[in-house]
mmCIF file of C-alpha atoms in Angstrom:
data_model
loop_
_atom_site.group_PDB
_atom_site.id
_atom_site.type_symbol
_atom_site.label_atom_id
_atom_site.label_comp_id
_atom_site.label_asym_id
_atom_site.label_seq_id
_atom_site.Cartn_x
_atom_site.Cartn_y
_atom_site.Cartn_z
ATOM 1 C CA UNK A 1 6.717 -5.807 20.461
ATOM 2 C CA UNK A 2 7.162 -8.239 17.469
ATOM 3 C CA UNK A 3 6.690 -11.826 18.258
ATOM 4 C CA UNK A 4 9.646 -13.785 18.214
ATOM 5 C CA UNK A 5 10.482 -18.055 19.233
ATOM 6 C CA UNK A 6 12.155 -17.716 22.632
ATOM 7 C CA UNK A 7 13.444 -21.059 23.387
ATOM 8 C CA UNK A 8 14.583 -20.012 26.815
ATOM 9 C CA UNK A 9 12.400 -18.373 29.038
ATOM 10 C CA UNK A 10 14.576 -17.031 32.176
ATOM 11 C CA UNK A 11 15.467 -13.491 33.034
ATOM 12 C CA UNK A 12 19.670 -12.893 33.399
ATOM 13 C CA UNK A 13 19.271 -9.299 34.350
ATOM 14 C CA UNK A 14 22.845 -9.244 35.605
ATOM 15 C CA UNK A 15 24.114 -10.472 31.899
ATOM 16 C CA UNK A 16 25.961 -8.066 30.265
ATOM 17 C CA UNK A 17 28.198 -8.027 33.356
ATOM 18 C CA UNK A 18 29.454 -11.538 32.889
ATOM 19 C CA UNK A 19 32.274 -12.875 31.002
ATOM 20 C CA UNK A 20 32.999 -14.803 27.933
ATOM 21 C CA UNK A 21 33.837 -17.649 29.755
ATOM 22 C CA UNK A 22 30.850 -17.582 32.149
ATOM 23 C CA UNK A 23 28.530 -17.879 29.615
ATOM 24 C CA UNK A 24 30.578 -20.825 27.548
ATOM 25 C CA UNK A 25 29.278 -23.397 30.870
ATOM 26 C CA UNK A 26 25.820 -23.718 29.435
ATOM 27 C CA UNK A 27 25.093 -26.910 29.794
ATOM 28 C CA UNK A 28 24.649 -28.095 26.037
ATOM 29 C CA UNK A 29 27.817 -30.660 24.909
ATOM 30 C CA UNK A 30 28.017 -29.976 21.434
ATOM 31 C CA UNK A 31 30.097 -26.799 20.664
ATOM 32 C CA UNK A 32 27.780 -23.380 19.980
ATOM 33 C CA UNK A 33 28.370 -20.195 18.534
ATOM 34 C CA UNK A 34 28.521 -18.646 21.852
ATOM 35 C CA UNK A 35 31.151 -21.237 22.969
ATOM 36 C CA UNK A 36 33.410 -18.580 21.341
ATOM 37 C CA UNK A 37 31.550 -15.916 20.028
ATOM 38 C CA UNK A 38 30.394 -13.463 22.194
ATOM 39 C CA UNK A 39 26.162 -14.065 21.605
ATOM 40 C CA UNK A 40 25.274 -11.752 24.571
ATOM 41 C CA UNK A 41 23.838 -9.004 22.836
ATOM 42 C CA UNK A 42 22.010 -10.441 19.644
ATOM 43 C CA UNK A 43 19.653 -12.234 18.672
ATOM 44 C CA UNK A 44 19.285 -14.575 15.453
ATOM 45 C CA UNK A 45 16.581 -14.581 12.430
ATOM 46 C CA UNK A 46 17.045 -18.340 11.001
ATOM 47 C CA UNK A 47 14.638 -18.601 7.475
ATOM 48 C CA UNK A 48 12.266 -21.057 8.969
ATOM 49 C CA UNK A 49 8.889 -21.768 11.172
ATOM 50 C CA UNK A 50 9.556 -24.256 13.380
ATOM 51 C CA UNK A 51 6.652 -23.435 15.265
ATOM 52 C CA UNK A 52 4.527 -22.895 12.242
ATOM 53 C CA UNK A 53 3.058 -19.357 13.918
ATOM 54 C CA UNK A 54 3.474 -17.923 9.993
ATOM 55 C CA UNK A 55 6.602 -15.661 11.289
ATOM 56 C CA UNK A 56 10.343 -15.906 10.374
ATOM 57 C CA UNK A 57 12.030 -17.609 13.541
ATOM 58 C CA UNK A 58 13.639 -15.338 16.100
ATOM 59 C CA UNK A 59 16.175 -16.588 19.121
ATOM 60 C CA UNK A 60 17.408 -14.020 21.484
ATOM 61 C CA UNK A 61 18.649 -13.852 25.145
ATOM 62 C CA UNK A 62 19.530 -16.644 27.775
ATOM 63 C CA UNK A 63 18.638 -19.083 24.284
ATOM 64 C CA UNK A 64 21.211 -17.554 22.229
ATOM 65 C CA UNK A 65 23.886 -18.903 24.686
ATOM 66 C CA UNK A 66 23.322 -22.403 24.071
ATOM 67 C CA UNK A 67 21.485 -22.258 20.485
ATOM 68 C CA UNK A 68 23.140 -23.731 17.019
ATOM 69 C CA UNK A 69 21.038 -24.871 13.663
ATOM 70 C CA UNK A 70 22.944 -27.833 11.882
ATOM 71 C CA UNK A 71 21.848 -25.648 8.561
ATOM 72 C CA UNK A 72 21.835 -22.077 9.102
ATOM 73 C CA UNK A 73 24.081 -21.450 12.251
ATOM 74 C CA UNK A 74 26.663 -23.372 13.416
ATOM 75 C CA UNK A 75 30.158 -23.344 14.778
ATOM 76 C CA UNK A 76 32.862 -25.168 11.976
ATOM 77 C CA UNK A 77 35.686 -28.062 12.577
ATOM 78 C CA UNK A 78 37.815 -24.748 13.141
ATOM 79 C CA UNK A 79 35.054 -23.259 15.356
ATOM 80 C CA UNK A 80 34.607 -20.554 13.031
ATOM 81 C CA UNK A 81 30.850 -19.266 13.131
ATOM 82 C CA UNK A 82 28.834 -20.147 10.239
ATOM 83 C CA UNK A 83 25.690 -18.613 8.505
ATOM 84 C CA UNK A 84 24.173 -20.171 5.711
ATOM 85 C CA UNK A 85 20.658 -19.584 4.167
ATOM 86 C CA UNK A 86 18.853 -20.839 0.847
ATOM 87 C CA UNK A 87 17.454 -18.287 -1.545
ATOM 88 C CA UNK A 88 13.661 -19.621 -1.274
ATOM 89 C CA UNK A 89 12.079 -19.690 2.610
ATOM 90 C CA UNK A 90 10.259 -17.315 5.254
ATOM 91 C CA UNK A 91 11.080 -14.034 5.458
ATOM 92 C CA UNK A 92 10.571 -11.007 7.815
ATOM 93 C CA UNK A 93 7.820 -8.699 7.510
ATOM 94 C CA UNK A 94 9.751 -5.644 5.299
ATOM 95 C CA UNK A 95 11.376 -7.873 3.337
ATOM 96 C CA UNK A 96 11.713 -10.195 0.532
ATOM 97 C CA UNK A 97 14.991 -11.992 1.131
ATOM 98 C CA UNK A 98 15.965 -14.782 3.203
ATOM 99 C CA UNK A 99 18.632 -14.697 5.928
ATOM 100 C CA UNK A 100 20.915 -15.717 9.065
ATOM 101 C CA UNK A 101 21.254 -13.047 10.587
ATOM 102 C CA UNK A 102 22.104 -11.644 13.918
ATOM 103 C CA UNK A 103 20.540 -8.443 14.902
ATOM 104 C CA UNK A 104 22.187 -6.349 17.791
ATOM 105 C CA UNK A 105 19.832 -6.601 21.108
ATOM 106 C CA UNK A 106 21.467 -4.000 23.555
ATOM 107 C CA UNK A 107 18.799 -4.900 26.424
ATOM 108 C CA UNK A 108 20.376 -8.487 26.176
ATOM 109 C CA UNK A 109 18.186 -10.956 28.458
ATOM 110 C CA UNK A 110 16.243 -7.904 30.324
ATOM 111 C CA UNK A 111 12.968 -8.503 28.100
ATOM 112 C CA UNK A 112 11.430 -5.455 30.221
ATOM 113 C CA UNK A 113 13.100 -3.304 27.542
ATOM 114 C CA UNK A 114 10.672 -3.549 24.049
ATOM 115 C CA UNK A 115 12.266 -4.572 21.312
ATOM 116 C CA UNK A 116 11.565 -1.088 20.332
ATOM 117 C CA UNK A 117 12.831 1.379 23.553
ATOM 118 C CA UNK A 118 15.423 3.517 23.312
ATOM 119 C CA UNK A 119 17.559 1.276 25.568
ATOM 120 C CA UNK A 120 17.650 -1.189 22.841
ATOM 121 C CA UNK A 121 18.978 0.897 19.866
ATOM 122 C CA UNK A 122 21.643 3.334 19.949
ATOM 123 C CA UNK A 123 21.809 6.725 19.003
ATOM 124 C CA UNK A 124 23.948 9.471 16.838
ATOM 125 C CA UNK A 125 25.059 12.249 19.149
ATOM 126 C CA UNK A 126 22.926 15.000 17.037
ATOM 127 C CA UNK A 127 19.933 13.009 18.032
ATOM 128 C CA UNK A 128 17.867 15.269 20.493
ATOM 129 C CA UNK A 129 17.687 12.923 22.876
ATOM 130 C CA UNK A 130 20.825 10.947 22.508
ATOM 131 C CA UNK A 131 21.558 10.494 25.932
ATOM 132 C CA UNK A 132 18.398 8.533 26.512
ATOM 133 C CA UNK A 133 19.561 5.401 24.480
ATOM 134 C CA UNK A 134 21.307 2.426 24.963
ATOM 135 C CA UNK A 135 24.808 4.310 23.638
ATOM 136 C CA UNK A 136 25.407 6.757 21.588
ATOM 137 C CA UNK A 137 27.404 5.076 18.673
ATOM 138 C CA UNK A 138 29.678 1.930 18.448
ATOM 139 C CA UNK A 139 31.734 -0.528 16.871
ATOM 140 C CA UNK A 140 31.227 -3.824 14.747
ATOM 141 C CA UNK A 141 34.057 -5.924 14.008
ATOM 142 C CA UNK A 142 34.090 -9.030 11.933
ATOM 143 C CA UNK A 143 36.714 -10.970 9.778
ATOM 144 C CA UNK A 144 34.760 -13.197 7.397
ATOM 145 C CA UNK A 145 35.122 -15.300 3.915
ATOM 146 C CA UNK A 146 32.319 -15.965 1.684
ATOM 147 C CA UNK A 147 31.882 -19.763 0.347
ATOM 148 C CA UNK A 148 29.559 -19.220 -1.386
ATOM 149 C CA UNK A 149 26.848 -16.803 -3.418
ATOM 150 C CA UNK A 150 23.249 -17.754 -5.398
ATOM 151 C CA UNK A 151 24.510 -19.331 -8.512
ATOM 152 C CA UNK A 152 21.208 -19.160 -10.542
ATOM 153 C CA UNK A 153 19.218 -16.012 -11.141
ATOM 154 C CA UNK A 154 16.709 -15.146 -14.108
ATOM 155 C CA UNK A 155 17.811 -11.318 -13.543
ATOM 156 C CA UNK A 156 21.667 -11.730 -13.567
ATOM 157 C CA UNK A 157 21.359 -8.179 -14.560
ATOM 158 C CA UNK A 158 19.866 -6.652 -11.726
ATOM 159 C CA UNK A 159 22.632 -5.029 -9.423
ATOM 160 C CA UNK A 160 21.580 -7.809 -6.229
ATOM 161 C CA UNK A 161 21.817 -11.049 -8.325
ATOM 162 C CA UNK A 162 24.746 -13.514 -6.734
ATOM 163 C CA UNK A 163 25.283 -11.198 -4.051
ATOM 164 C CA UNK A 164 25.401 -11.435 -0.198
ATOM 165 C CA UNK A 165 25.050 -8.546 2.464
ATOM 166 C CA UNK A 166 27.656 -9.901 5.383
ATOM 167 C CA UNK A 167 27.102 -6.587 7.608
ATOM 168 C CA UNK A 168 24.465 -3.712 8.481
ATOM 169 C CA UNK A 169 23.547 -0.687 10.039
ATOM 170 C CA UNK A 170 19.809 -0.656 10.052
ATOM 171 C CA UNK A 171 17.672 2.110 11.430
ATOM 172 C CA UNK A 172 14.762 1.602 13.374
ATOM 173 C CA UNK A 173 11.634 2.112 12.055
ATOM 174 C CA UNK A 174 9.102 4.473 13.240
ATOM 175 C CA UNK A 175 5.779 4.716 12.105
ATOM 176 C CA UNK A 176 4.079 7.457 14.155
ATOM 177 C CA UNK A 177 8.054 9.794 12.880
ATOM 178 C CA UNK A 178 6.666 9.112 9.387
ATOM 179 C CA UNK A 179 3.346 9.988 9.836
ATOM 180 C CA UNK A 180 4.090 13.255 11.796
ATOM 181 C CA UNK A 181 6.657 13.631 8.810
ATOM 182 C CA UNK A 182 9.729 14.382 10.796
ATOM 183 C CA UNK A 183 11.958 13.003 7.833
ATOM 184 C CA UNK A 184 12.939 10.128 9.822
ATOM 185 C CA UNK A 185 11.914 7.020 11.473
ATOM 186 C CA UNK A 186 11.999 5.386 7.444
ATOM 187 C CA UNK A 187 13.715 1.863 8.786
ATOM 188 C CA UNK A 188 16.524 2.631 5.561
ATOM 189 C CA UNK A 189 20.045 1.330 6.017
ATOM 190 C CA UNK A 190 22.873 3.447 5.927
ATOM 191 C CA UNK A 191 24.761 0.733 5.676
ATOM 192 C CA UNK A 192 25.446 -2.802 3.855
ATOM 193 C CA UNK A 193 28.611 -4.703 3.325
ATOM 194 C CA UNK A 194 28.012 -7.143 0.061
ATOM 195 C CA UNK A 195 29.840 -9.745 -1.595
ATOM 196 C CA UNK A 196 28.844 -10.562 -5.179
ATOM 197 C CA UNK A 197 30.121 -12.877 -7.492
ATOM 198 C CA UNK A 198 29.101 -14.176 -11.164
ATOM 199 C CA UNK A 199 28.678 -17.333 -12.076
ATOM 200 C CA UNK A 200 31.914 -18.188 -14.223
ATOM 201 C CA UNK A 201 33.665 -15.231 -12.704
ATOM 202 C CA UNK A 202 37.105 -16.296 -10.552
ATOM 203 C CA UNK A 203 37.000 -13.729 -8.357
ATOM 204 C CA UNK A 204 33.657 -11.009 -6.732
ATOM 205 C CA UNK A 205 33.961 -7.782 -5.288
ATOM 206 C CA UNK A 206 33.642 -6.005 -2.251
ATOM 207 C CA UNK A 207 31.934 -3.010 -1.806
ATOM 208 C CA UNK A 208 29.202 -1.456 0.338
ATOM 209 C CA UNK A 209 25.782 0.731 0.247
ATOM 210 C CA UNK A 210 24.290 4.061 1.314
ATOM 211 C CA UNK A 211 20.276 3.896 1.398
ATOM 212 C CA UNK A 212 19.157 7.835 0.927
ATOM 213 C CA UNK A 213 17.010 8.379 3.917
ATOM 214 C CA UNK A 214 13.761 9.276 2.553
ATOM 215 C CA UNK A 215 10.125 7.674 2.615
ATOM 216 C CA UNK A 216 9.438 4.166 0.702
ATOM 217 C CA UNK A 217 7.744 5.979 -2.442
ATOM 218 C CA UNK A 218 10.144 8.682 -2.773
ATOM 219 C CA UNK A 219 11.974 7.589 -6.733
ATOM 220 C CA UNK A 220 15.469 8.667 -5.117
ATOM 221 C CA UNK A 221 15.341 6.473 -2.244
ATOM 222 C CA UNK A 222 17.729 4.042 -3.538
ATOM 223 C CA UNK A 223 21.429 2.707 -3.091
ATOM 224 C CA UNK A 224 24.691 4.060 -3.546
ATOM 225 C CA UNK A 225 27.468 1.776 -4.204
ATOM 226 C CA UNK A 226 30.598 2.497 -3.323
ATOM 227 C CA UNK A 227 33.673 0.143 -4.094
ATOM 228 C CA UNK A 228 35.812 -1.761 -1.588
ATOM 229 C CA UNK A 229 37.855 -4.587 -3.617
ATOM 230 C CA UNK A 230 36.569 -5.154 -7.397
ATOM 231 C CA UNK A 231 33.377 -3.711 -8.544
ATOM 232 C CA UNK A 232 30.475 -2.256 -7.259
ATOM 233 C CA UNK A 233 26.853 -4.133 -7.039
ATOM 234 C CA UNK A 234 25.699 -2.530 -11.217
ATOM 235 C CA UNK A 235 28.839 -3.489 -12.679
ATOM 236 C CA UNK A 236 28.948 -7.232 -14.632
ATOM 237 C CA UNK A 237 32.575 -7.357 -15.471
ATOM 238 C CA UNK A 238 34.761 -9.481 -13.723
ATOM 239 C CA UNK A 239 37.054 -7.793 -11.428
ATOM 240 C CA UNK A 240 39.910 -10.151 -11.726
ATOM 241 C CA UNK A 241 42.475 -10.068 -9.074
ATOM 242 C CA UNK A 242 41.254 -6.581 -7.885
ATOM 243 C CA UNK A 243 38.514 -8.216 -6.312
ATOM 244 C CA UNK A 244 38.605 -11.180 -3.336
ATOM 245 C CA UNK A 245 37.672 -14.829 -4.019
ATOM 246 C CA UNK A 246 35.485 -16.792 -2.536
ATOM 247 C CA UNK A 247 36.925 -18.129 0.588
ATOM 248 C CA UNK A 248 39.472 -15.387 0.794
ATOM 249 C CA UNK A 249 39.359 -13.851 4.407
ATOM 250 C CA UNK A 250 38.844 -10.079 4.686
ATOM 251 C CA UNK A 251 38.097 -7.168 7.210
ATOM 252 C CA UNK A 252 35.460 -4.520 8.156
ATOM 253 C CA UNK A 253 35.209 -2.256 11.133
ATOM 254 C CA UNK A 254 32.633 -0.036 11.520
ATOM 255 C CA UNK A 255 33.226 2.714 14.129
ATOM 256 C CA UNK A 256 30.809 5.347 14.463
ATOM 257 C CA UNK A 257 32.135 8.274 16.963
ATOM 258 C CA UNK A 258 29.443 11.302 17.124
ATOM 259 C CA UNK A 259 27.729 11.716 13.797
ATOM 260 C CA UNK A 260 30.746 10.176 12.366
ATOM 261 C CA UNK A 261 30.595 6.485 10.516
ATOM 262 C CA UNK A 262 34.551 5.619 10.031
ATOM 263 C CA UNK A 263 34.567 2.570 7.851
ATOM 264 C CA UNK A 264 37.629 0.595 7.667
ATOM 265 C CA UNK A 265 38.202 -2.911 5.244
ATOM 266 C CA UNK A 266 41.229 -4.811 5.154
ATOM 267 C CA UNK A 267 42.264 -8.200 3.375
ATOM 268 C CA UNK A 268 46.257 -9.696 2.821
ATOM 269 C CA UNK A 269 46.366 -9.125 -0.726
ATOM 270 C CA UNK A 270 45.270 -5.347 -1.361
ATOM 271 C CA UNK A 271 45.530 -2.685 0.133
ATOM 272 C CA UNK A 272 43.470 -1.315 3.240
ATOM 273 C CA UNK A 273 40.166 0.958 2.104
ATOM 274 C CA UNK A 274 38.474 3.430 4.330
ATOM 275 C CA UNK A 275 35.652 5.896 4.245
ATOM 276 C CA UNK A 276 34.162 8.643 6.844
ATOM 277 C CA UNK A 277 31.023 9.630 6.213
ATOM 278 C CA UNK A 278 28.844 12.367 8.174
ATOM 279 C CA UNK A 279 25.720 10.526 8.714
ATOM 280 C CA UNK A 280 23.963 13.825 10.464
ATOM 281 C CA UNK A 281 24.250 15.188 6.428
ATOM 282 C CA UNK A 282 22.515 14.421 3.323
ATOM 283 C CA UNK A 283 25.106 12.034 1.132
ATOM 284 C CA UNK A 284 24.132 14.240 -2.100
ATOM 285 C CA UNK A 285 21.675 16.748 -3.003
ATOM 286 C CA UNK A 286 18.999 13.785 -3.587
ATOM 287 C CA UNK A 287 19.338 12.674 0.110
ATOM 288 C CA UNK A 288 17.416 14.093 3.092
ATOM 289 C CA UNK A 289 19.142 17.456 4.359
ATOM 290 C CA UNK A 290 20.429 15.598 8.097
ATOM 291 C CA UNK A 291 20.752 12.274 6.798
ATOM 292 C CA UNK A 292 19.936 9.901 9.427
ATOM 293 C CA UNK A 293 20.784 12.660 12.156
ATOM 294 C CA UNK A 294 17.711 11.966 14.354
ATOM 295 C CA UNK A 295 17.474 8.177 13.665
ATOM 296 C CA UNK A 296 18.218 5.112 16.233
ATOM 297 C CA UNK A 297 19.862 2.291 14.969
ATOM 298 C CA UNK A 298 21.311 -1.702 15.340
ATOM 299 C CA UNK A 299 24.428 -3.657 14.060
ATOM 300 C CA UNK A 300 23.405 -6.541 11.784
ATOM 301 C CA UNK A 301 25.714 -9.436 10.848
ATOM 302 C CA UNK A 302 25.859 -12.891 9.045
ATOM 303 C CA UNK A 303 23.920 -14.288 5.898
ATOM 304 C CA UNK A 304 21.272 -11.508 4.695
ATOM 305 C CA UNK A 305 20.816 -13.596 1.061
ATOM 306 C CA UNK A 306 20.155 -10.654 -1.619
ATOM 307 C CA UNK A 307 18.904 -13.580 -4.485
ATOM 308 C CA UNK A 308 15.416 -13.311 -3.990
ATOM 309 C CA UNK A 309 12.801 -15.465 -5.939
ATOM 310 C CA UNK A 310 10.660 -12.720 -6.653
ATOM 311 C CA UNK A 311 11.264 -10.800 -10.048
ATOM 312 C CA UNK A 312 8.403 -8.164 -9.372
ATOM 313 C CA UNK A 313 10.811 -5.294 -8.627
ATOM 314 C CA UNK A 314 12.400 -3.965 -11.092
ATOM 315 C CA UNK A 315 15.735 -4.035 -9.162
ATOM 316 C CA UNK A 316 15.114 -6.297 -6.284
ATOM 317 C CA UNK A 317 13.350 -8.537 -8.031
ATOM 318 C CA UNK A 318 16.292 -11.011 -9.126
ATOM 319 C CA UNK A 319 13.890 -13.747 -9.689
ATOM 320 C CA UNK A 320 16.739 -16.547 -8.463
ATOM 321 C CA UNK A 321 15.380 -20.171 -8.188
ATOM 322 C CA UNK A 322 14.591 -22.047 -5.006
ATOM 323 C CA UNK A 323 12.396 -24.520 -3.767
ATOM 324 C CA UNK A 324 12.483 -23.997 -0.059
ATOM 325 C CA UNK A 325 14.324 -27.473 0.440
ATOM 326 C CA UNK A 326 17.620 -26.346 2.196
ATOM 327 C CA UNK A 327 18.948 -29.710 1.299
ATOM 328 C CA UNK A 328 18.085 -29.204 -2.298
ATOM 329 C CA UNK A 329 18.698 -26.005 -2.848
ATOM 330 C CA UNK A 330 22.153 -26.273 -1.433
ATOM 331 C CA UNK A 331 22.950 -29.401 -3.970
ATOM 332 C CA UNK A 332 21.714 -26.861 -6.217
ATOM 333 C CA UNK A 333 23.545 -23.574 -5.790
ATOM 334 C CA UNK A 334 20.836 -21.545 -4.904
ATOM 335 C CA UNK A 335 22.057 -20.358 -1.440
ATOM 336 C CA UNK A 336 24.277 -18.158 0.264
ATOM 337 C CA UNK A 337 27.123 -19.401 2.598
ATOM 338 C CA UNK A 338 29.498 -17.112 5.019
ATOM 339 C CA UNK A 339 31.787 -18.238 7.294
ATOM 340 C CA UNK A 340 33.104 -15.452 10.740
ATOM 341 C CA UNK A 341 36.592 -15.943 12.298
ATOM 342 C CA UNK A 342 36.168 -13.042 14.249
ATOM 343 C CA UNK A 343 33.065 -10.874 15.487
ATOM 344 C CA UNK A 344 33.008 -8.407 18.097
ATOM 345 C CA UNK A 345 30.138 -5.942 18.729
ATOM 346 C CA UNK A 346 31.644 -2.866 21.122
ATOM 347 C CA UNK A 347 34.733 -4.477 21.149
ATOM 348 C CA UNK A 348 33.416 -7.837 23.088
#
């Protein structure tokens, strides 16, 4: 089980049972996230070490309920939940970009479910044993604006430069599935809603990415964009009024129903855009043959900053500045900044 900063240790077995409003009365007077966002079933990776253990911070459970960060994750005048994260500090393990980020934790505050149990993921239906997890499917709703994107990047090139991932579907990763070489148990994402915007540009796009599900050295393991509002993540133009502003509300809800992912994005200037996808099948001929059929999976949501300060990859290596100085590096432009009017997970 990964090590993570608890900052509450009590059990609430009985959690999931209680109500919004329960869980508001907990004892803290400033106004928190969970004062009226549902924080029952996540948990939060802030990019610091505020225990200096060399690990990316981690709040979850009875914690989460009273827990803000005046920089990363914080509730606005208009009590709108806010993520924020600069492009240079601690990351997790697997990756090499910063975030605020809330990670769905079915088991809630019962810590006698691992991190890594069945009960705490959920489950396609053509899963063998799909009945053993936490749920088989679910939903993620959000309504959320961008403020603001990584303005300063020595790869502007490179399709994640000034770009923001505001929503996930991450599958678990299993090491002992890809060892026994089942096809699965990779850790890709079938999933990622971005924002990007250029410098200069008046307006960024929406759109969002399909990881092919095959092992980290495979050369066609990589991202499919797939356009929303404006561009997708290789294109440079700007998108003009086809695409959304920063600070312009929009939409996504994610509903995945058997194998099904039903992807629906809505905003009040265009249109509404939606996409089904059979995530027990292979995307292309490139792909793996059942997709992510025998996968588990979480919801992610907030801040996952996609300006890294690494330029060693030849696409994810974006090589944006940073210092590691929130304060600075927010003067400067090199973070990322998203603001949520609306989240439910499962329709709480």
């Amino acid at each position: 089980m990964k090590k993570t900063l608890i900052l509450a240790g009590s059990m609430l077995l009985a959690l999931p049972t209680l109500t919004l409003a329960d869980v508001a009365n907990n004892g803290v007077a400033n106004a928190v996230p969970a004062d009226k966002f549902d924080m029952r079933n996540w948990k939060i990776t802030i990019p610091s070490d505020i225990n200096q253990d060399g690990r990316v911070d981690e709040i979850e459970g009875v914690a989460m309920l009273s827990y803000a960060h005046q920089d990363f994750f914080f509730l606005d005048k208009d009590n709108n939940m806010v993520f924020e994260v600069q492009n240079q500090a601690i990351t997790t393990k697997n990756s090499k970009n910063a975030r605020s980020e809330l990670r769905q934790m079915p088991r809630g505050a019962d810590f006698s479910i691992d991190t890594s149990d069945k009960l705490n993921q959920w489950a396609l239906s053509s899963h063998p044993q799909a009945k053993e997890y936490s749920a088989v499917g679910g939903t993620l709703e959000a309504t959320v604006k961008v403020n603001h994107v990584a303005e300063n990047a020595k790869h502007p090139e490179r399709p994640p430069a000034h770009s923001v991932v505001v929503g996930q579907i991450h599958a678990k990763k299993h090491d002992q599935l890809i060892k026994a070489k089942t096809g699965f148990g990779h850790g890709n994402e079938p999933l990622k809603i971005f924002f990007k915007k250029f410098p200069g540009h008046q307006y960024g796009s929406v759109f969002w990415n399909y990881e092919r599900n095959l092992e980290k050295k495979d050369p066609n393991r990589m991202d499919i964009s797939l356009p929303v509002w404006g561009n997708t993540w290789e294109n440079q133009a700007e998108p003009g009024k086809a695409g959304i502003a920063l600070g312009e509300e929009f939409s996504y809800k994610v509903n995945i129903e058997g194998t099904i992912m039903h992807l629906t994005f809505e905003t009040a200037r265009h249109k509404p855009v939606s996409y089904d996808i059979d995530l027990s099948k292979g995307y292309d001929d490139k792909d793996h043959a059942q997709g992510y059929a025998e996968d588990d999976f979480y919801f992610k949501a907030g801040a996952y900053g996609q300006c890294s300060v690494s330029d060693q990859h030849a696409v994810w290596g974006t090589g944006c500045e940073g210092t590691g100085d929130f304060a600075k590096d927010k003067k400067d432009g090199n973070y990322s900044s998203v603001t949520f009017s609306a989240l439910k997970l499962n329709g709480q």
